[in-house]
PDB file of C-alpha atoms in Angstrom:
ATOM      1  CA  UNK S   1       0.000   0.000   0.000  1.00 45.00           C
ATOM      2  CA  UNK S   2       1.398   3.215  -1.086  1.00 44.00           C
ATOM      3  CA  UNK S   3       1.146   6.090   1.295  1.00 46.00           C
ATOM      4  CA  UNK S   4       0.982   9.692  -0.052  1.00 49.00           C
ATOM      5  CA  UNK S   5       2.490  12.285   2.323  1.00 47.00           C
ATOM      6  CA  UNK S   6       1.587  15.986   1.919  1.00 49.00           C
ATOM      7  CA  UNK S   7       4.214  18.570   2.987  1.00 50.00           C
ATOM      8  CA  UNK S   8       2.355  21.523   4.506  1.00 49.00           C
ATOM      9  CA  UNK S   9       4.241  24.793   4.513  1.00 51.00           C
ATOM     10  CA  UNK S  10       3.345  27.581   6.964  1.00 49.00           C
ATOM     11  CA  UNK S  11       3.890  31.007   5.648  1.00 49.00           C
ATOM     12  CA  UNK S  12       3.810  33.794   8.226  1.00 47.00           C
ATOM     13  CA  UNK S  13       2.991  37.190   6.907  1.00 48.00           C
ATOM     14  CA  UNK S  14       4.565  40.039   8.992  1.00 48.00           C
ATOM     15  CA  UNK S  15       3.493  43.604   8.474  1.00 50.00           C
ATOM     16  CA  UNK S  16       6.258  45.609   6.833  1.00 48.00           C
ATOM     17  CA  UNK S  17       7.706  48.502   8.675  1.00 46.00           C
ATOM     18  CA  UNK S  18       8.066  51.200   6.044  1.00 46.00           C
ATOM     19  CA  UNK S  19      10.283  54.186   6.826  1.00 45.00           C
ATOM     20  CA  UNK S  20       9.231  57.651   5.660  1.00 47.00           C
ATOM     21  CA  UNK S  21      10.726  58.338   2.374  1.00 48.00           C
ATOM     22  CA  UNK S  22      13.374  61.064   2.565  1.00 51.00           C
ATOM     23  CA  UNK S  23      12.668  64.400   0.831  1.00 47.00           C
ATOM     24  CA  UNK S  24      14.201  64.861  -2.459  1.00 50.00           C
ATOM     25  CA  UNK S  25      17.517  66.641  -2.298  1.00 50.00           C
ATOM     26  CA  UNK S  26      16.234  69.872  -3.916  1.00 53.00           C
ATOM     27  CA  UNK S  27      13.316  70.225  -1.458  1.00 49.00           C
ATOM     28  CA  UNK S  28      15.564  69.775   1.586  1.00 52.00           C
ATOM     29  CA  UNK S  29      17.906  72.461   0.376  1.00 53.00           C
ATOM     30  CA  UNK S  30      15.030  74.885  -0.217  1.00 48.00           C
ATOM     31  CA  UNK S  31      13.624  74.305   3.278  1.00 49.00           C
ATOM     32  CA  UNK S  32      16.986  74.872   4.908  1.00 58.00           C
ATOM     33  CA  UNK S  33      17.512  78.112   2.948  1.00 58.00           C
ATOM     34  CA  UNK S  34      14.088  79.343   3.987  1.00 57.00           C
ATOM     35  CA  UNK S  35      14.888  78.837   7.674  1.00 61.00           C
ATOM     36  CA  UNK S  36      18.169  80.676   7.326  1.00 60.00           C
ATOM     37  CA  UNK S  37      16.425  83.573   5.570  1.00 62.00           C
ATOM     38  CA  UNK S  38      13.895  83.875   8.387  1.00 57.00           C
ATOM     39  CA  UNK S  39      16.641  83.765  10.962  1.00 58.00           C
ATOM     40  CA  UNK S  40      18.603  86.457   9.118  1.00 58.00           C
ATOM     41  CA  UNK S  41      15.473  88.596   8.760  1.00 55.00           C
ATOM     42  CA  UNK S  42      14.711  88.485  12.488  1.00 54.00           C
ATOM     43  CA  UNK S  43      18.322  89.214  13.388  1.00 61.00           C
ATOM     44  CA  UNK S  44      18.355  92.214  11.041  1.00 59.00           C
ATOM     45  CA  UNK S  45      14.996  93.479  12.338  1.00 56.00           C
ATOM     46  CA  UNK S  46      16.006  93.351  15.986  1.00 56.00           C
ATOM     47  CA  UNK S  47      19.391  94.893  15.208  1.00 64.00           C
ATOM     48  CA  UNK S  48      17.735  97.835  13.447  1.00 60.00           C
ATOM     49  CA  UNK S  49      15.183  98.186  16.235  1.00 57.00           C
ATOM     50  CA  UNK S  50      17.916  98.288  18.877  1.00 60.00           C
ATOM     51  CA  UNK S  51      19.949 100.795  16.886  1.00 62.00           C
ATOM     52  CA  UNK S  52      16.961 103.128  16.387  1.00 59.00           C
ATOM     53  CA  UNK S  53      16.081 102.919  20.066  1.00 61.00           C
ATOM     54  CA  UNK S  54      19.654 103.721  21.065  1.00 56.00           C
ATOM     55  CA  UNK S  55      19.853 106.717  18.694  1.00 59.00           C
ATOM     56  CA  UNK S  56      16.458 108.059  19.805  1.00 58.00           C
ATOM     57  CA  UNK S  57      17.397 107.759  23.473  1.00 56.00           C
ATOM     58  CA  UNK S  58      20.705 109.516  22.874  1.00 52.00           C
ATOM     59  CA  UNK S  59      19.101 112.395  20.956  1.00 51.00           C
ATOM     60  CA  UNK S  60      16.359 112.753  23.556  1.00 53.00           C
ATOM     61  CA  UNK S  61      18.896 112.794  26.363  1.00 51.00           C
ATOM     62  CA  UNK S  62      21.038 115.375  24.547  1.00 51.00           C
ATOM     63  CA  UNK S  63      18.008 117.576  23.814  1.00 48.00           C
ATOM     64  CA  UNK S  64      16.902 117.379  27.419  1.00 46.00           C
ATOM     65  CA  UNK S  65      20.365 118.333  28.647  1.00 46.00           C
ATOM     66  CA  UNK S  66      20.554 121.228  26.183  1.00 46.00           C
ATOM     67  CA  UNK S  67      17.085 122.414  27.149  1.00 41.00           C
ATOM     68  CA  UNK S  68      17.934 122.236  30.833  1.00 40.00           C
ATOM     69  CA  UNK S  69      21.179 124.116  30.238  1.00 42.00           C
ATOM     70  CA  UNK S  70      19.336 126.827  28.316  1.00 41.00           C
ATOM     71  CA  UNK S  71      16.747 127.048  31.057  1.00 38.00           C
ATOM     72  CA  UNK S  72      19.225 127.503  33.871  1.00 47.00           C
ATOM     73  CA  UNK S  73      21.816 129.635  32.021  1.00 62.00           C
ATOM     74  CA  UNK S  74      21.120 133.336  32.625  1.00 63.00           C
ATOM     75  CA  UNK S  75      22.558 136.280  30.686  1.00 74.00           C
ATOM     76  CA  UNK S  76      25.638 137.724  32.450  1.00 72.00           C
ATOM     77  CA  UNK S  77      23.837 141.006  33.217  1.00 71.00           C
ATOM     78  CA  UNK S  78      21.012 139.133  34.943  1.00 74.00           C
ATOM     79  CA  UNK S  79      23.377 136.942  36.951  1.00 65.00           C
ATOM     80  CA  UNK S  80      25.369 140.001  37.988  1.00 67.00           C
ATOM     81  CA  UNK S  81      22.250 141.830  39.126  1.00 69.00           C
ATOM     82  CA  UNK S  82      20.974 138.859  41.127  1.00 71.00           C
ATOM     83  CA  UNK S  83      24.277 138.536  42.956  1.00 66.00           C
ATOM     84  CA  UNK S  84      24.444 142.282  43.565  1.00 66.00           C
ATOM     85  CA  UNK S  85      21.005 142.613  45.106  1.00 69.00           C
ATOM     86  CA  UNK S  86      21.307 139.367  47.036  1.00 59.00           C
ATOM     87  CA  UNK S  87      24.470 140.687  48.707  1.00 60.00           C
ATOM     88  CA  UNK S  88      23.239 144.270  49.238  1.00 61.00           C
ATOM     89  CA  UNK S  89      22.148 144.662  52.840  1.00 53.00           C
ATOM     90  CA  UNK S  90      22.829 148.329  53.507  1.00 52.00           C
ATOM     91  CA  UNK S  91      22.293 151.067  50.958  1.00 57.00           C
ATOM     92  CA  UNK S  92      22.779 154.761  51.563  1.00 54.00           C
ATOM     93  CA  UNK S  93      20.339 156.045  48.939  1.00 62.00           C
ATOM     94  CA  UNK S  94      16.623 155.420  49.138  1.00 74.00           C
ATOM     95  CA  UNK S  95      15.745 152.809  46.503  1.00 84.00           C
ATOM     96  CA  UNK S  96      12.726 152.864  44.256  1.00 91.00           C
ATOM     97  CA  UNK S  97       9.577 151.213  45.527  1.00 91.00           C
ATOM     98  CA  UNK S  98       8.414 147.936  44.028  1.00 90.00           C
ATOM     99  CA  UNK S  99       5.464 149.754  42.427  1.00 93.00           C
ATOM    100  CA  UNK S 100       7.814 152.241  40.734  1.00 95.00           C
ATOM    101  CA  UNK S 101      10.094 149.482  39.444  1.00 93.00           C
ATOM    102  CA  UNK S 102       7.092 147.560  38.138  1.00 92.00           C
ATOM    103  CA  UNK S 103       5.744 150.598  36.262  1.00 95.00           C
ATOM    104  CA  UNK S 104       9.067 151.184  34.513  1.00 95.00           C
ATOM    105  CA  UNK S 105       9.693 147.523  33.735  1.00 93.00           C
ATOM    106  CA  UNK S 106       6.276 147.286  32.059  1.00 94.00           C
ATOM    107  CA  UNK S 107       7.262 150.111  29.707  1.00 95.00           C
ATOM    108  CA  UNK S 108      10.483 148.281  28.805  1.00 94.00           C
ATOM    109  CA  UNK S 109       8.510 145.142  27.944  1.00 92.00           C
ATOM    110  CA  UNK S 110       6.239 146.997  25.510  1.00 92.00           C
ATOM    111  CA  UNK S 111       8.982 147.252  22.879  1.00 89.00           C
ATOM    112  CA  UNK S 112      11.197 144.401  21.621  1.00 91.00           C
ATOM    113  CA  UNK S 113      14.881 145.233  22.240  1.00 94.00           C
ATOM    114  CA  UNK S 114      14.189 148.802  23.458  1.00 96.00           C
ATOM    115  CA  UNK S 115      16.658 151.686  23.561  1.00 98.00           C
ATOM    116  CA  UNK S 116      16.786 152.821  27.185  1.00 98.00           C
ATOM    117  CA  UNK S 117      18.491 156.073  28.285  1.00 98.00           C
ATOM    118  CA  UNK S 118      19.081 156.521  32.021  1.00 98.00           C
ATOM    119  CA  UNK S 119      20.135 159.784  33.668  1.00 98.00           C
ATOM    120  CA  UNK S 120      21.822 158.898  36.962  1.00 97.00           C
ATOM    121  CA  UNK S 121      23.672 155.945  38.474  1.00 96.00           C
ATOM    122  CA  UNK S 122      21.561 154.592  41.317  1.00 93.00           C
ATOM    123  CA  UNK S 123      20.913 151.474  43.370  1.00 91.00           C
ATOM    124  CA  UNK S 124      18.739 150.202  40.497  1.00 93.00           C
ATOM    125  CA  UNK S 125      21.291 150.619  37.693  1.00 94.00           C
ATOM    126  CA  UNK S 126      22.225 146.939  37.447  1.00 92.00           C
ATOM    127  CA  UNK S 127      18.547 146.066  37.574  1.00 92.00           C
ATOM    128  CA  UNK S 128      17.826 148.253  34.532  1.00 94.00           C
ATOM    129  CA  UNK S 129      20.677 146.645  32.598  1.00 93.00           C
ATOM    130  CA  UNK S 130      19.395 143.190  33.533  1.00 91.00           C
ATOM    131  CA  UNK S 131      15.765 143.888  32.652  1.00 91.00           C
ATOM    132  CA  UNK S 132      16.853 145.262  29.285  1.00 94.00           C
ATOM    133  CA  UNK S 133      19.542 142.638  28.534  1.00 90.00           C
ATOM    134  CA  UNK S 134      18.175 142.159  24.998  1.00 91.00           C
ATOM    135  CA  UNK S 135      18.062 145.888  24.260  1.00 95.00           C
ATOM    136  CA  UNK S 136      20.448 148.817  24.569  1.00 96.00           C
ATOM    137  CA  UNK S 137      20.871 150.673  27.868  1.00 97.00           C
ATOM    138  CA  UNK S 138      22.991 153.817  28.222  1.00 98.00           C
ATOM    139  CA  UNK S 139      23.783 155.449  31.574  1.00 98.00           C
ATOM    140  CA  UNK S 140      24.665 159.133  32.044  1.00 98.00           C
ATOM    141  CA  UNK S 141      25.945 160.540  35.326  1.00 97.00           C
ATOM    142  CA  UNK S 142      27.721 163.593  36.716  1.00 96.00           C
ATOM    143  CA  UNK S 143      30.351 161.552  38.581  1.00 95.00           C
ATOM    144  CA  UNK S 144      33.198 160.638  36.243  1.00 95.00           C
ATOM    145  CA  UNK S 145      34.821 158.333  38.808  1.00 96.00           C
ATOM    146  CA  UNK S 146      31.546 156.487  39.460  1.00 95.00           C
ATOM    147  CA  UNK S 147      31.010 156.004  35.723  1.00 96.00           C
ATOM    148  CA  UNK S 148      34.532 154.625  35.242  1.00 95.00           C
ATOM    149  CA  UNK S 149      34.211 152.238  38.186  1.00 95.00           C
ATOM    150  CA  UNK S 150      30.757 151.105  37.049  1.00 94.00           C
ATOM    151  CA  UNK S 151      32.037 150.263  33.557  1.00 93.00           C
ATOM    152  CA  UNK S 152      35.074 148.411  34.899  1.00 93.00           C
ATOM    153  CA  UNK S 153      32.973 146.329  37.269  1.00 91.00           C
ATOM    154  CA  UNK S 154      30.345 145.485  34.669  1.00 90.00           C
ATOM    155  CA  UNK S 155      31.683 144.524  31.270  1.00 87.00           C
ATOM    156  CA  UNK S 156      29.421 145.445  28.389  1.00 88.00           C
ATOM    157  CA  UNK S 157      27.883 148.437  30.174  1.00 93.00           C
ATOM    158  CA  UNK S 158      27.686 151.660  28.153  1.00 96.00           C
ATOM    159  CA  UNK S 159      28.015 154.765  30.330  1.00 97.00           C
ATOM    160  CA  UNK S 160      29.198 158.378  29.958  1.00 97.00           C
ATOM    161  CA  UNK S 161      29.862 161.230  32.371  1.00 96.00           C
ATOM    162  CA  UNK S 162      28.099 164.570  31.943  1.00 96.00           C
ATOM    163  CA  UNK S 163      29.302 167.977  33.114  1.00 93.00           C
ATOM    164  CA  UNK S 164      26.484 170.113  34.535  1.00 95.00           C
ATOM    165  CA  UNK S 165      26.782 173.870  34.994  1.00 92.00           C
ATOM    166  CA  UNK S 166      23.374 174.355  36.597  1.00 96.00           C
ATOM    167  CA  UNK S 167      22.345 174.636  40.269  1.00 96.00           C
ATOM    168  CA  UNK S 168      19.039 173.894  41.920  1.00 97.00           C
ATOM    169  CA  UNK S 169      19.008 177.419  43.392  1.00 97.00           C
ATOM    170  CA  UNK S 170      19.105 178.882  39.861  1.00 96.00           C
ATOM    171  CA  UNK S 171      16.027 177.058  38.567  1.00 96.00           C
ATOM    172  CA  UNK S 172      13.661 180.103  38.439  1.00 97.00           C
ATOM    173  CA  UNK S 173      16.142 182.053  36.284  1.00 97.00           C
ATOM    174  CA  UNK S 174      16.846 179.063  34.048  1.00 97.00           C
ATOM    175  CA  UNK S 175      13.146 178.476  33.529  1.00 97.00           C
ATOM    176  CA  UNK S 176      12.544 182.140  32.563  1.00 97.00           C
ATOM    177  CA  UNK S 177      15.433 182.049  30.072  1.00 96.00           C
ATOM    178  CA  UNK S 178      14.145 178.862  28.469  1.00 96.00           C
ATOM    179  CA  UNK S 179      10.639 180.306  28.100  1.00 95.00           C
ATOM    180  CA  UNK S 180      12.075 183.362  26.397  1.00 96.00           C
ATOM    181  CA  UNK S 181      14.032 181.238  23.903  1.00 96.00           C
ATOM    182  CA  UNK S 182      11.453 178.641  22.832  1.00 93.00           C
ATOM    183  CA  UNK S 183      11.433 180.121  19.320  1.00 92.00           C
ATOM    184  CA  UNK S 184      15.215 179.867  18.975  1.00 94.00           C
ATOM    185  CA  UNK S 185      17.705 177.941  21.123  1.00 95.00           C
ATOM    186  CA  UNK S 186      15.230 176.214  23.456  1.00 96.00           C
ATOM    187  CA  UNK S 187      12.604 175.091  20.936  1.00 95.00           C
ATOM    188  CA  UNK S 188      10.838 171.719  21.379  1.00 96.00           C
ATOM    189  CA  UNK S 189      12.238 170.024  18.244  1.00 95.00           C
ATOM    190  CA  UNK S 190      15.941 170.424  17.504  1.00 95.00           C
ATOM    191  CA  UNK S 191      19.317 168.729  17.261  1.00 94.00           C
ATOM    192  CA  UNK S 192      20.653 169.116  20.781  1.00 95.00           C
ATOM    193  CA  UNK S 193      24.201 168.527  19.604  1.00 93.00           C
ATOM    194  CA  UNK S 194      24.200 172.095  18.219  1.00 93.00           C
ATOM    195  CA  UNK S 195      21.910 173.684  20.789  1.00 95.00           C
ATOM    196  CA  UNK S 196      22.853 176.884  22.613  1.00 95.00           C
ATOM    197  CA  UNK S 197      20.067 176.561  25.173  1.00 97.00           C
ATOM    198  CA  UNK S 198      21.439 176.632  28.743  1.00 96.00           C
ATOM    199  CA  UNK S 199      19.211 173.709  29.662  1.00 97.00           C
ATOM    200  CA  UNK S 200      20.350 171.519  26.778  1.00 97.00           C
ATOM    201  CA  UNK S 201      22.907 168.755  27.301  1.00 97.00           C
ATOM    202  CA  UNK S 202      25.023 169.006  24.141  1.00 95.00           C
ATOM    203  CA  UNK S 203      28.368 167.431  25.052  1.00 93.00           C
ATOM    204  CA  UNK S 204      27.468 163.755  24.766  1.00 94.00           C
ATOM    205  CA  UNK S 205      28.956 161.445  22.102  1.00 93.00           C
ATOM    206  CA  UNK S 206      27.356 162.270  18.738  1.00 94.00           C
ATOM    207  CA  UNK S 207      25.650 158.889  18.315  1.00 94.00           C
ATOM    208  CA  UNK S 208      23.578 159.397  21.469  1.00 95.00           C
ATOM    209  CA  UNK S 209      21.594 162.113  19.676  1.00 95.00           C
ATOM    210  CA  UNK S 210      20.911 159.848  16.702  1.00 94.00           C
ATOM    211  CA  UNK S 211      19.252 157.044  18.671  1.00 96.00           C
ATOM    212  CA  UNK S 212      15.459 156.807  18.811  1.00 96.00           C
ATOM    213  CA  UNK S 213      15.023 156.279  22.543  1.00 97.00           C
ATOM    214  CA  UNK S 214      12.035 154.156  23.523  1.00 98.00           C
ATOM    215  CA  UNK S 215      12.330 154.760  27.272  1.00 98.00           C
ATOM    216  CA  UNK S 216      14.079 157.591  29.155  1.00 98.00           C
ATOM    217  CA  UNK S 217      14.503 157.676  32.931  1.00 98.00           C
ATOM    218  CA  UNK S 218      15.418 160.908  34.733  1.00 98.00           C
ATOM    219  CA  UNK S 219      16.868 159.838  38.090  1.00 97.00           C
ATOM    220  CA  UNK S 220      19.864 162.146  38.201  1.00 96.00           C
ATOM    221  CA  UNK S 221      21.881 164.210  38.766  1.00 97.00           C
ATOM    222  CA  UNK S 222      21.661 165.150  42.442  1.00 95.00           C
ATOM    223  CA  UNK S 223      18.910 167.606  43.256  1.00 95.00           C
ATOM    224  CA  UNK S 224      18.285 167.477  46.975  1.00 93.00           C
ATOM    225  CA  UNK S 225      20.171 170.643  48.043  1.00 95.00           C
ATOM    226  CA  UNK S 226      20.516 174.193  46.582  1.00 96.00           C
ATOM    227  CA  UNK S 227      24.080 173.725  45.313  1.00 96.00           C
ATOM    228  CA  UNK S 228      23.353 170.422  43.556  1.00 97.00           C
ATOM    229  CA  UNK S 229      23.187 170.386  39.723  1.00 97.00           C
ATOM    230  CA  UNK S 230      19.465 169.570  39.753  1.00 97.00           C
ATOM    231  CA  UNK S 231      17.440 167.849  37.051  1.00 98.00           C
ATOM    232  CA  UNK S 232      16.383 170.892  35.058  1.00 98.00           C
ATOM    233  CA  UNK S 233      18.695 170.037  32.160  1.00 98.00           C
ATOM    234  CA  UNK S 234      17.912 166.318  32.128  1.00 98.00           C
ATOM    235  CA  UNK S 235      14.142 166.897  32.050  1.00 98.00           C
ATOM    236  CA  UNK S 236      14.467 169.472  29.253  1.00 98.00           C
ATOM    237  CA  UNK S 237      16.844 167.229  27.283  1.00 98.00           C
ATOM    238  CA  UNK S 238      14.555 164.196  27.678  1.00 98.00           C
ATOM    239  CA  UNK S 239      11.600 166.261  26.445  1.00 98.00           C
ATOM    240  CA  UNK S 240      13.469 167.426  23.336  1.00 97.00           C
ATOM    241  CA  UNK S 241      14.891 163.972  22.546  1.00 97.00           C
ATOM    242  CA  UNK S 242      11.391 162.478  22.696  1.00 97.00           C
ATOM    243  CA  UNK S 243       9.869 165.137  20.438  1.00 97.00           C
ATOM    244  CA  UNK S 244      12.754 165.021  17.961  1.00 95.00           C
ATOM    245  CA  UNK S 245      12.567 161.310  17.138  1.00 93.00           C
ATOM    246  CA  UNK S 246      11.455 160.464  13.620  1.00 91.00           C
ATOM    247  CA  UNK S 247       8.230 158.761  14.698  1.00 90.00           C
ATOM    248  CA  UNK S 248       6.400 157.049  17.530  1.00 94.00           C
ATOM    249  CA  UNK S 249       6.233 157.802  21.235  1.00 96.00           C
ATOM    250  CA  UNK S 250       8.786 157.808  24.020  1.00 98.00           C
ATOM    251  CA  UNK S 251       8.140 156.775  27.619  1.00 98.00           C
ATOM    252  CA  UNK S 252       9.742 159.382  29.903  1.00 98.00           C
ATOM    253  CA  UNK S 253       9.954 158.702  33.648  1.00 98.00           C
ATOM    254  CA  UNK S 254      10.878 161.328  36.250  1.00 98.00           C
ATOM    255  CA  UNK S 255      11.825 160.094  39.695  1.00 97.00           C
ATOM    256  CA  UNK S 256      11.486 162.112  42.933  1.00 97.00           C
ATOM    257  CA  UNK S 257       8.479 163.775  41.361  1.00 96.00           C
ATOM    258  CA  UNK S 258       7.372 165.290  44.651  1.00 94.00           C
ATOM    259  CA  UNK S 259      10.246 167.775  44.669  1.00 96.00           C
ATOM    260  CA  UNK S 260       9.660 171.274  43.330  1.00 96.00           C
ATOM    261  CA  UNK S 261      12.185 171.278  40.500  1.00 97.00           C
ATOM    262  CA  UNK S 262      11.101 167.885  39.152  1.00 98.00           C
ATOM    263  CA  UNK S 263       7.430 168.830  39.302  1.00 97.00           C
ATOM    264  CA  UNK S 264       7.758 172.329  37.823  1.00 97.00           C
ATOM    265  CA  UNK S 265      10.076 171.371  34.953  1.00 98.00           C
ATOM    266  CA  UNK S 266       8.025 168.281  34.099  1.00 98.00           C
ATOM    267  CA  UNK S 267       4.969 170.518  33.989  1.00 97.00           C
ATOM    268  CA  UNK S 268       6.773 172.919  31.669  1.00 97.00           C
ATOM    269  CA  UNK S 269       8.465 170.548  29.209  1.00 98.00           C
ATOM    270  CA  UNK S 270       6.822 167.118  29.481  1.00 98.00           C
ATOM    271  CA  UNK S 271       3.293 168.457  30.027  1.00 97.00           C
ATOM    272  CA  UNK S 272       0.203 167.236  31.848  1.00 95.00           C
ATOM    273  CA  UNK S 273      -1.454 166.158  28.603  1.00 96.00           C
ATOM    274  CA  UNK S 274       1.303 163.546  28.231  1.00 97.00           C
ATOM    275  CA  UNK S 275       1.111 162.247  31.782  1.00 97.00           C
ATOM    276  CA  UNK S 276       0.139 158.585  31.877  1.00 96.00           C
ATOM    277  CA  UNK S 277       0.565 157.710  35.537  1.00 96.00           C
ATOM    278  CA  UNK S 278       1.875 158.806  38.912  1.00 97.00           C
ATOM    279  CA  UNK S 279       3.201 155.930  41.013  1.00 97.00           C
ATOM    280  CA  UNK S 280       4.576 156.928  44.408  1.00 96.00           C
ATOM    281  CA  UNK S 281       7.420 159.316  43.483  1.00 96.00           C
ATOM    282  CA  UNK S 282       7.604 158.355  39.822  1.00 98.00           C
ATOM    283  CA  UNK S 283       5.958 160.359  37.050  1.00 98.00           C
ATOM    284  CA  UNK S 284       5.333 158.519  33.770  1.00 98.00           C
ATOM    285  CA  UNK S 285       4.903 160.551  30.553  1.00 98.00           C
ATOM    286  CA  UNK S 286       4.278 159.378  27.011  1.00 98.00           C
ATOM    287  CA  UNK S 287       5.646 161.973  24.592  1.00 97.00           C
ATOM    288  CA  UNK S 288       4.930 161.754  20.856  1.00 96.00           C
ATOM    289  CA  UNK S 289       7.297 162.688  18.049  1.00 95.00           C
ATOM    290  CA  UNK S 290       6.720 166.212  16.691  1.00 94.00           C
ATOM    291  CA  UNK S 291       9.242 166.349  13.866  1.00 91.00           C
ATOM    292  CA  UNK S 292       6.349 167.030  11.509  1.00 90.00           C
ATOM    293  CA  UNK S 293       5.675 170.162  13.619  1.00 84.00           C
ATOM    294  CA  UNK S 294       9.232 171.443  13.711  1.00 76.00           C
ATOM    295  CA  UNK S 295       8.040 175.051  13.676  1.00 80.00           C
ATOM    296  CA  UNK S 296       6.192 174.706  16.984  1.00 82.00           C
ATOM    297  CA  UNK S 297       7.435 177.096  19.658  1.00 87.00           C
ATOM    298  CA  UNK S 298       5.599 175.716  22.691  1.00 92.00           C
ATOM    299  CA  UNK S 299       6.088 172.430  24.506  1.00 95.00           C
ATOM    300  CA  UNK S 300       2.584 172.003  25.932  1.00 95.00           C
ATOM    301  CA  UNK S 301      -0.711 172.503  24.118  1.00 86.00           C
ATOM    302  CA  UNK S 302      -2.385 173.301  27.424  1.00 82.00           C
ATOM    303  CA  UNK S 303       0.172 175.606  29.031  1.00 64.00           C
ATOM    304  CA  UNK S 304      -2.094 176.482  31.968  1.00 52.00           C
ATOM    305  CA  UNK S 305      -2.002 172.923  33.371  1.00 44.00           C
ATOM    306  CA  UNK S 306      -0.514 172.135  36.756  1.00 45.00           C
ATOM    307  CA  UNK S 307       0.773 168.717  37.713  1.00 45.00           C
ATOM    308  CA  UNK S 308       0.913 169.503  41.405  1.00 43.00           C
ATOM    309  CA  UNK S 309      -2.807 168.852  41.814  1.00 43.00           C
ATOM    310  CA  UNK S 310      -2.691 165.338  40.368  1.00 42.00           C
ATOM    311  CA  UNK S 311      -3.295 162.406  42.742  1.00 39.00           C
ATOM    312  CA  UNK S 312      -0.556 159.878  43.377  1.00 42.00           C
ATOM    313  CA  UNK S 313      -0.586 156.254  42.202  1.00 43.00           C
ATOM    314  CA  UNK S 314      -3.514 156.776  39.862  1.00 44.00           C
ATOM    315  CA  UNK S 315      -3.831 156.412  36.106  1.00 44.00           C
ATOM    316  CA  UNK S 316      -4.399 159.839  34.612  1.00 44.00           C
ATOM    317  CA  UNK S 317      -4.247 159.216  30.868  1.00 43.00           C
ATOM    318  CA  UNK S 318      -5.609 156.416  28.755  1.00 42.00           C
ATOM    319  CA  UNK S 319      -3.696 153.449  27.426  1.00 40.00           C
ATOM    320  CA  UNK S 320      -1.128 154.131  24.761  1.00 40.00           C
ATOM    321  CA  UNK S 321      -1.975 153.572  21.126  1.00 38.00           C
TER     322      UNK S 321
END
């Protein structure tokens, strides 16, 4: 008997583990380049941002420092005045009141870079130079030594000495002579450099007569005793300078207005019609140019006026034009 044997084969099927196919070479290169580009872009962006921030901070800091320096840096004249008045404890002369100083300073502020003429060296001289540090201030005084010392101690100050031949005790005679010569030597509009009027100050440097003065202060020379020069000439000269300017108006201040000479000569040559204000002992006049009326022979349109009856510290005229 023949036996048939069957060979059975077992075939085991195992699942294949397939690895992810690698990217083609070109695609891998492109991806790597893209990542590098992004990295470079971000590095460049943050570098620029940091640089801009640094520059902005530096400029801002510099501007702030410059601004602070400008804020706290004062003109030399102002610094000098502050130190002077801070150290001044005893003064021999009576200073101006705060109301008087305020009235004059307001007039200086009305005009940009004003021309300011001051008769007399006083306790307030450095203050006037400081208040008008952007304009021109000229001081005139009878004391040659005081003028020289003042200029040496304060660089940039312009000051001149004046020789007076008048006396307070002679004021009635000087006033009568001036009234008699208003048509000739003592007329309201003239070039004082060539004037023969006894009240005219004609020995100043030539350029002083060519300046259009915006503000004039009469606070000198001495006038508190009979032998003193008095302020007859300075009041007359201020009145003529104001009327002889080419145009506009001049603020003229007369200090110690309560004294007879100051009051009488202001009444005669500056005139009540031009009086703006009386503040304590300071008279404030606003005198208009009269060059277009060069033939006029009188100073005041209302010659019968009297300033002695005016109240103190009260506005008398209207506001200026």
